[in-house]
Coordinates of N, CA and C in Angstrom, one line a residue:
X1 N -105.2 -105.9 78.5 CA -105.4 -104.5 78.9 C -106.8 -104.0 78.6
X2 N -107.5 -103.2 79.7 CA -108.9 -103.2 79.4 C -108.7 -101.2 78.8
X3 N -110.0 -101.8 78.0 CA -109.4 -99.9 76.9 C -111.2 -99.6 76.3
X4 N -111.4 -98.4 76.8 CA -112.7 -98.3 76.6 C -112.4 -96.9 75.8
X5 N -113.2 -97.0 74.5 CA -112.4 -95.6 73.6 C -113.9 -95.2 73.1
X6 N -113.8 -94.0 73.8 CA -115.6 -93.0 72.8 C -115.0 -92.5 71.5
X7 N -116.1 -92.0 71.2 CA -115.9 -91.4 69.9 C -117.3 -90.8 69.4
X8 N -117.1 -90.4 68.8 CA -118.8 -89.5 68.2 C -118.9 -87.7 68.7
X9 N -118.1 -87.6 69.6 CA -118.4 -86.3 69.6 C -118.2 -85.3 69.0
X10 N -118.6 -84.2 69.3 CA -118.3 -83.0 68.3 C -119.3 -81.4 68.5
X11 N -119.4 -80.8 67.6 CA -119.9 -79.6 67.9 C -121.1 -79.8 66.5
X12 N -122.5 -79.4 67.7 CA -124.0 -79.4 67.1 C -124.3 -78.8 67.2
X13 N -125.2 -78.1 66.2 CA -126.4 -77.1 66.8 C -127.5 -77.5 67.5
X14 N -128.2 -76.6 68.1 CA -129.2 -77.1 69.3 C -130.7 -77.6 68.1
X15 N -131.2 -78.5 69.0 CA -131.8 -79.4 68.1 C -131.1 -80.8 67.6
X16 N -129.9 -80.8 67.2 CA -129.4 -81.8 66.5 C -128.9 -82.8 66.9
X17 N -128.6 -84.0 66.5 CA -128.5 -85.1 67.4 C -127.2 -85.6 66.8
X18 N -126.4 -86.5 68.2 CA -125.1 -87.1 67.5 C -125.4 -88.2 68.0
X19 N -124.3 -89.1 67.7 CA -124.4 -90.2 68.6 C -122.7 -91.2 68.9
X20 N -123.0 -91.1 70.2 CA -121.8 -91.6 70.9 C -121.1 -92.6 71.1
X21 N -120.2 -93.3 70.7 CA -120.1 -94.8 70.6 C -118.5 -95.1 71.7
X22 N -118.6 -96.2 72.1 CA -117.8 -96.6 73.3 C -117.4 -98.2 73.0
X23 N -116.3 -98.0 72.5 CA -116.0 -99.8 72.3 C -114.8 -100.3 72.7
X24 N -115.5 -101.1 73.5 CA -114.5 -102.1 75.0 C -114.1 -103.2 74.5
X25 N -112.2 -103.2 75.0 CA -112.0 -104.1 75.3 C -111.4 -104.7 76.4
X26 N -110.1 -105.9 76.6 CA -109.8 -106.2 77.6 C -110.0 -107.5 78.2
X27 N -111.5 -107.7 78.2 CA -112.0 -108.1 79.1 C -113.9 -108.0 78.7
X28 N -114.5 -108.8 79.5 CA -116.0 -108.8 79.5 C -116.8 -107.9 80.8
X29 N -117.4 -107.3 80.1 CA -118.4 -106.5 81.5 C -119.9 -106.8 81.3
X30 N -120.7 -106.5 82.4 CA -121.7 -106.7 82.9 C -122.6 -105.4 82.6
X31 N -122.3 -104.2 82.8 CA -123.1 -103.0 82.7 C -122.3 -102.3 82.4
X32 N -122.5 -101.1 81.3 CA -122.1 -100.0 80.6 C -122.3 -98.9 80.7
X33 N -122.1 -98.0 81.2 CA -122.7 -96.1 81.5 C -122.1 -95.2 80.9
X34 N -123.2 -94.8 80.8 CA -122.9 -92.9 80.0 C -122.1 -92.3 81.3
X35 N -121.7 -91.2 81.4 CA -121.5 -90.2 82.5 C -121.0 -88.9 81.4
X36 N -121.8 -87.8 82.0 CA -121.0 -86.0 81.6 C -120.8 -85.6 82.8
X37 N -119.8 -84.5 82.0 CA -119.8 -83.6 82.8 C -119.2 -82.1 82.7
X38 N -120.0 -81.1 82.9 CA -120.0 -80.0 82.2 C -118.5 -79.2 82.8
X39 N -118.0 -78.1 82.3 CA -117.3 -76.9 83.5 C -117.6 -76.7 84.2
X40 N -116.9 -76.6 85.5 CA -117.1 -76.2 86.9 C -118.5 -77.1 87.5
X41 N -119.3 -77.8 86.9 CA -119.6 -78.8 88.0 C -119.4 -80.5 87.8
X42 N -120.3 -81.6 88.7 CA -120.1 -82.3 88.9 C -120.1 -83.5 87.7
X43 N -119.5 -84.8 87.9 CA -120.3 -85.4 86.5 C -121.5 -86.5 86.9
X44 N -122.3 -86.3 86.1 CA -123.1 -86.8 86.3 C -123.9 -87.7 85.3
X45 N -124.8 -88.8 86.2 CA -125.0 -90.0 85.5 C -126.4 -89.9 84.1
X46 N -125.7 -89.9 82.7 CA -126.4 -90.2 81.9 C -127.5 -91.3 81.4
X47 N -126.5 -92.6 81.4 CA -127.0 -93.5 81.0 C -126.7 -95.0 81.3
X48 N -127.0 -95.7 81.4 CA -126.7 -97.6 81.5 C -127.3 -98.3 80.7
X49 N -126.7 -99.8 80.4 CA -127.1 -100.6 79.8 C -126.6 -102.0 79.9
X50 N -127.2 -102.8 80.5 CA -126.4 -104.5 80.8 C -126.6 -105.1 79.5
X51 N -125.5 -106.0 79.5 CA -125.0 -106.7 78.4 C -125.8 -107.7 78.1
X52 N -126.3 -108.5 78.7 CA -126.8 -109.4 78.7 C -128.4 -109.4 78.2
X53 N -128.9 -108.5 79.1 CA -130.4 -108.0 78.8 C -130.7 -106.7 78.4
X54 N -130.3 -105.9 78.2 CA -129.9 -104.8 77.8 C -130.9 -103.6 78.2
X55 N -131.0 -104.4 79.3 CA -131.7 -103.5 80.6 C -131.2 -101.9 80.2
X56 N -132.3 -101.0 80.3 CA -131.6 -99.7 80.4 C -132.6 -98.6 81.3
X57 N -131.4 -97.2 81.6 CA -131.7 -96.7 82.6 C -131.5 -95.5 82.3
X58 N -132.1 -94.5 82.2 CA -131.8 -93.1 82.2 C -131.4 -91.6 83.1
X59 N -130.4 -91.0 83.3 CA -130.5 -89.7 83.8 C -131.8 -89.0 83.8
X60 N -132.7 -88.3 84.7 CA -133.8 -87.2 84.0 C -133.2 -86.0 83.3
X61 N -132.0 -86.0 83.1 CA -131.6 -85.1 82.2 C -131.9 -85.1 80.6
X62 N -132.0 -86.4 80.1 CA -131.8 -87.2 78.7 C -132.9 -88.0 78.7
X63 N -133.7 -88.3 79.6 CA -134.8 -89.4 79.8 C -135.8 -88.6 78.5
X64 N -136.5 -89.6 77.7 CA -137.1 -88.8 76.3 C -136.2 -88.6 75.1
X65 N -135.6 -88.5 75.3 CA -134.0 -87.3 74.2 C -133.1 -88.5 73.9
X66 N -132.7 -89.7 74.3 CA -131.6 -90.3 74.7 C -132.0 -91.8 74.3
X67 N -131.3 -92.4 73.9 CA -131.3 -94.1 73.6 C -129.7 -94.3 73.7
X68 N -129.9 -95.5 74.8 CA -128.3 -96.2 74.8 C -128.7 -97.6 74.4
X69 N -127.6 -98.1 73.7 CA -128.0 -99.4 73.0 C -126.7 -100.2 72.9
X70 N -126.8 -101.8 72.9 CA -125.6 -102.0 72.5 C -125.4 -103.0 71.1
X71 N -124.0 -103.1 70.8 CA -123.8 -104.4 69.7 C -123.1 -105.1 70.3
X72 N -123.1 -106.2 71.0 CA -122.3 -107.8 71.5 C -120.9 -107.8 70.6
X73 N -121.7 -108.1 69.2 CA -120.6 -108.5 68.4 C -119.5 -107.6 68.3
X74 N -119.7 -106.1 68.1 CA -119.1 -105.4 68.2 C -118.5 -105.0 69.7
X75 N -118.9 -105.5 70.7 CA -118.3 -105.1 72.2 C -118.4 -103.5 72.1
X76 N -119.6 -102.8 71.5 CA -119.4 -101.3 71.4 C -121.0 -100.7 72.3
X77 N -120.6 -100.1 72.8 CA -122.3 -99.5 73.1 C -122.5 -97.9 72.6
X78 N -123.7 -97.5 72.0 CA -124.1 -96.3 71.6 C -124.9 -95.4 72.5
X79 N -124.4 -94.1 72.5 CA -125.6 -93.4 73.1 C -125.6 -92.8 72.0
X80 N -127.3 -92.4 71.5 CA -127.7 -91.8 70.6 C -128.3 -90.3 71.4
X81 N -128.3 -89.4 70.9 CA -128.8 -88.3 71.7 C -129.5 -87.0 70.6
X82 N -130.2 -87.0 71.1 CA -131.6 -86.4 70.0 C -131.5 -84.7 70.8
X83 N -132.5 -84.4 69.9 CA -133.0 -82.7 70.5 C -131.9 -81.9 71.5
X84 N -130.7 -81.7 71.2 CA -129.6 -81.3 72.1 C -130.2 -80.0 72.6
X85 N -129.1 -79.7 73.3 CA -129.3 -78.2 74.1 C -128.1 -77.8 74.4
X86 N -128.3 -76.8 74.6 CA -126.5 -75.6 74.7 C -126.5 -76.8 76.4
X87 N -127.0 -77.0 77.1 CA -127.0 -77.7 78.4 C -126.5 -79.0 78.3
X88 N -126.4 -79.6 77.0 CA -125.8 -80.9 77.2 C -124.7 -80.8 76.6
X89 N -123.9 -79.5 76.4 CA -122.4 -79.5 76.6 C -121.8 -79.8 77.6
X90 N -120.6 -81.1 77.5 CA -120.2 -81.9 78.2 C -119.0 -82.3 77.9
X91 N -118.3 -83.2 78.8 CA -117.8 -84.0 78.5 C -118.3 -85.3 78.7
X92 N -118.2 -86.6 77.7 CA -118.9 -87.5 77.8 C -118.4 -88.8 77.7
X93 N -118.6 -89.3 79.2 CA -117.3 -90.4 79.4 C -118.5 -91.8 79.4
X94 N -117.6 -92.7 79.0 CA -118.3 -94.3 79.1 C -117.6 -94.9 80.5
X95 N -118.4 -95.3 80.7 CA -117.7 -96.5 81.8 C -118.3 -97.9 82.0
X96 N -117.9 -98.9 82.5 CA -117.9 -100.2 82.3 C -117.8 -100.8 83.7
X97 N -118.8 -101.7 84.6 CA -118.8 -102.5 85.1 C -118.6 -103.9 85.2
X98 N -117.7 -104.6 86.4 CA -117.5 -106.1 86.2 C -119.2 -106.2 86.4
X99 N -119.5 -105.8 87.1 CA -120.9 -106.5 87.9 C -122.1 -106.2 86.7
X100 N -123.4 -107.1 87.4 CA -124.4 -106.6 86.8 C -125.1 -104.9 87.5
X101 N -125.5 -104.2 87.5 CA -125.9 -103.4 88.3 C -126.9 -103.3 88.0
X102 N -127.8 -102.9 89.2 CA -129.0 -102.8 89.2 C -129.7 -101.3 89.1
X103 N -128.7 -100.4 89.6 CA -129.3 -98.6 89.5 C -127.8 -98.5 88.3
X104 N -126.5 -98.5 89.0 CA -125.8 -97.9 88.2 C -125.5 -96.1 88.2
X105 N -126.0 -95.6 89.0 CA -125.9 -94.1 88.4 C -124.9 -93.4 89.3
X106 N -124.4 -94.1 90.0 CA -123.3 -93.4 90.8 C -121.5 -94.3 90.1
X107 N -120.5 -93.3 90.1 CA -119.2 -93.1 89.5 C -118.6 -94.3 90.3
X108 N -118.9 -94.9 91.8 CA -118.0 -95.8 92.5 C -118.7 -97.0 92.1
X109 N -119.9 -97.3 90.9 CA -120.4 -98.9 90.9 C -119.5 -99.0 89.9
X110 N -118.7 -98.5 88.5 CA -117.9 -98.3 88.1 C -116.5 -99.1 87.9
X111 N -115.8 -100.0 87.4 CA -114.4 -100.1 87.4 C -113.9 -99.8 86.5
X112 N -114.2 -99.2 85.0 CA -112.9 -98.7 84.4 C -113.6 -97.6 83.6
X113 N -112.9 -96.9 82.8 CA -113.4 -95.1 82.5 C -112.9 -94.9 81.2
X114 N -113.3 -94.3 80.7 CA -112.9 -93.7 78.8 C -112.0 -92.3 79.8
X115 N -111.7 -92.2 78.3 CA -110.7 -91.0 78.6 C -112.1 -89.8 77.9
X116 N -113.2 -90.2 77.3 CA -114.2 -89.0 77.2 C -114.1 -88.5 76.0
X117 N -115.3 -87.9 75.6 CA -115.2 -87.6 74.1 C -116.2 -86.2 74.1
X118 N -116.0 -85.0 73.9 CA -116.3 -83.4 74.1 C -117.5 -83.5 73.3
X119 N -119.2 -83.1 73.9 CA -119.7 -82.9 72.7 C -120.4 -81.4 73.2
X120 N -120.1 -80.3 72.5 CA -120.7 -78.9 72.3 C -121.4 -78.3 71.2
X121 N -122.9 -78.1 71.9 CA -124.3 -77.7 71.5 C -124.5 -76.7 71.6
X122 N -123.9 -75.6 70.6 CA -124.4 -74.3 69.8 C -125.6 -74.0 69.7
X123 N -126.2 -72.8 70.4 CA -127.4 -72.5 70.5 C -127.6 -71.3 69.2

C-alpha cells in the first residue's frame, strides 16, 4: 500500500522557517513534489526533486526562500522553507511520481498524494 505522510507543519510567524517532511512508502518513485494551496484558490506547484539525482526545481513563489532535499535511506523528502510570509499560508501536500519528470509542476504528472499538512504564517 503506497502512503505518503507530511508532517512539519504548523503556525509561524512571518520571517520564520519550518520544515516539511514527506515519508514514502509502498513502493519506489522517480520524482517527489511540493504542491499548496491556499483558500479559495488553486494549488499550486511548489517544488520537486528526483531520487536518483536529486535534480531540483522550484515554484517562483519559494525560488530563493525554499530547499527541497531528500534522504534515500530514509525514503523521506524535506522541504525546508525560510523567510515565510502571511502568503505562504497553505495547505501543503507531497506527491510522488512513478516516472522520472523532467518539469514536474503540473498535479496530472503526479500518481499518488499526501493527505497535506496546514502551515500558517502570522504576520
Amino acid at each position: 500500500q503506497v502512503q505518503l505522510v507530511e508532517s512539519g507543519g504548523g503556525l509561524v510567524q512571518a520571517g520564520g522557517s519550518l520544515r516539511l517532511s514527506c515519508a514514502a512508502s509502498g513502493r519506489t518513485f522517480s520524482t517527489m513534489g511540493w504542491f499548496r494551496q491556499a483558500p479559495g484558490k488553486e494549488r499550486e506547484f511548489v517544488a520537486r526533486i528526483t531520487w536518483s539525482s536529486g535534480a531540483t526545481l522550484y515554484g517562483d513563489s519559494v525560488k530563493g526562500r525554499s530547499t527541497v532535499s531528500r534522504d534515500n535511506a530514509k525514503n523521506t523528502v524535506y522541504l525546508q522553507m525560510n523567510s515565510l510570509k502571511p502568503e505562504d499560508t497553505a495547505v501543503y501536500y507531497c506527491a510522488a511520481a512513478r516516472q522520472t519528470l523532467l518539469l514536474g509542476i503540473t498535479q496530472r504528472n503526479y500518481d499518488y498524494w499526501g493527505q497535506g499538512t496546514q502551515v500558517t504564517v502570522s504576520s
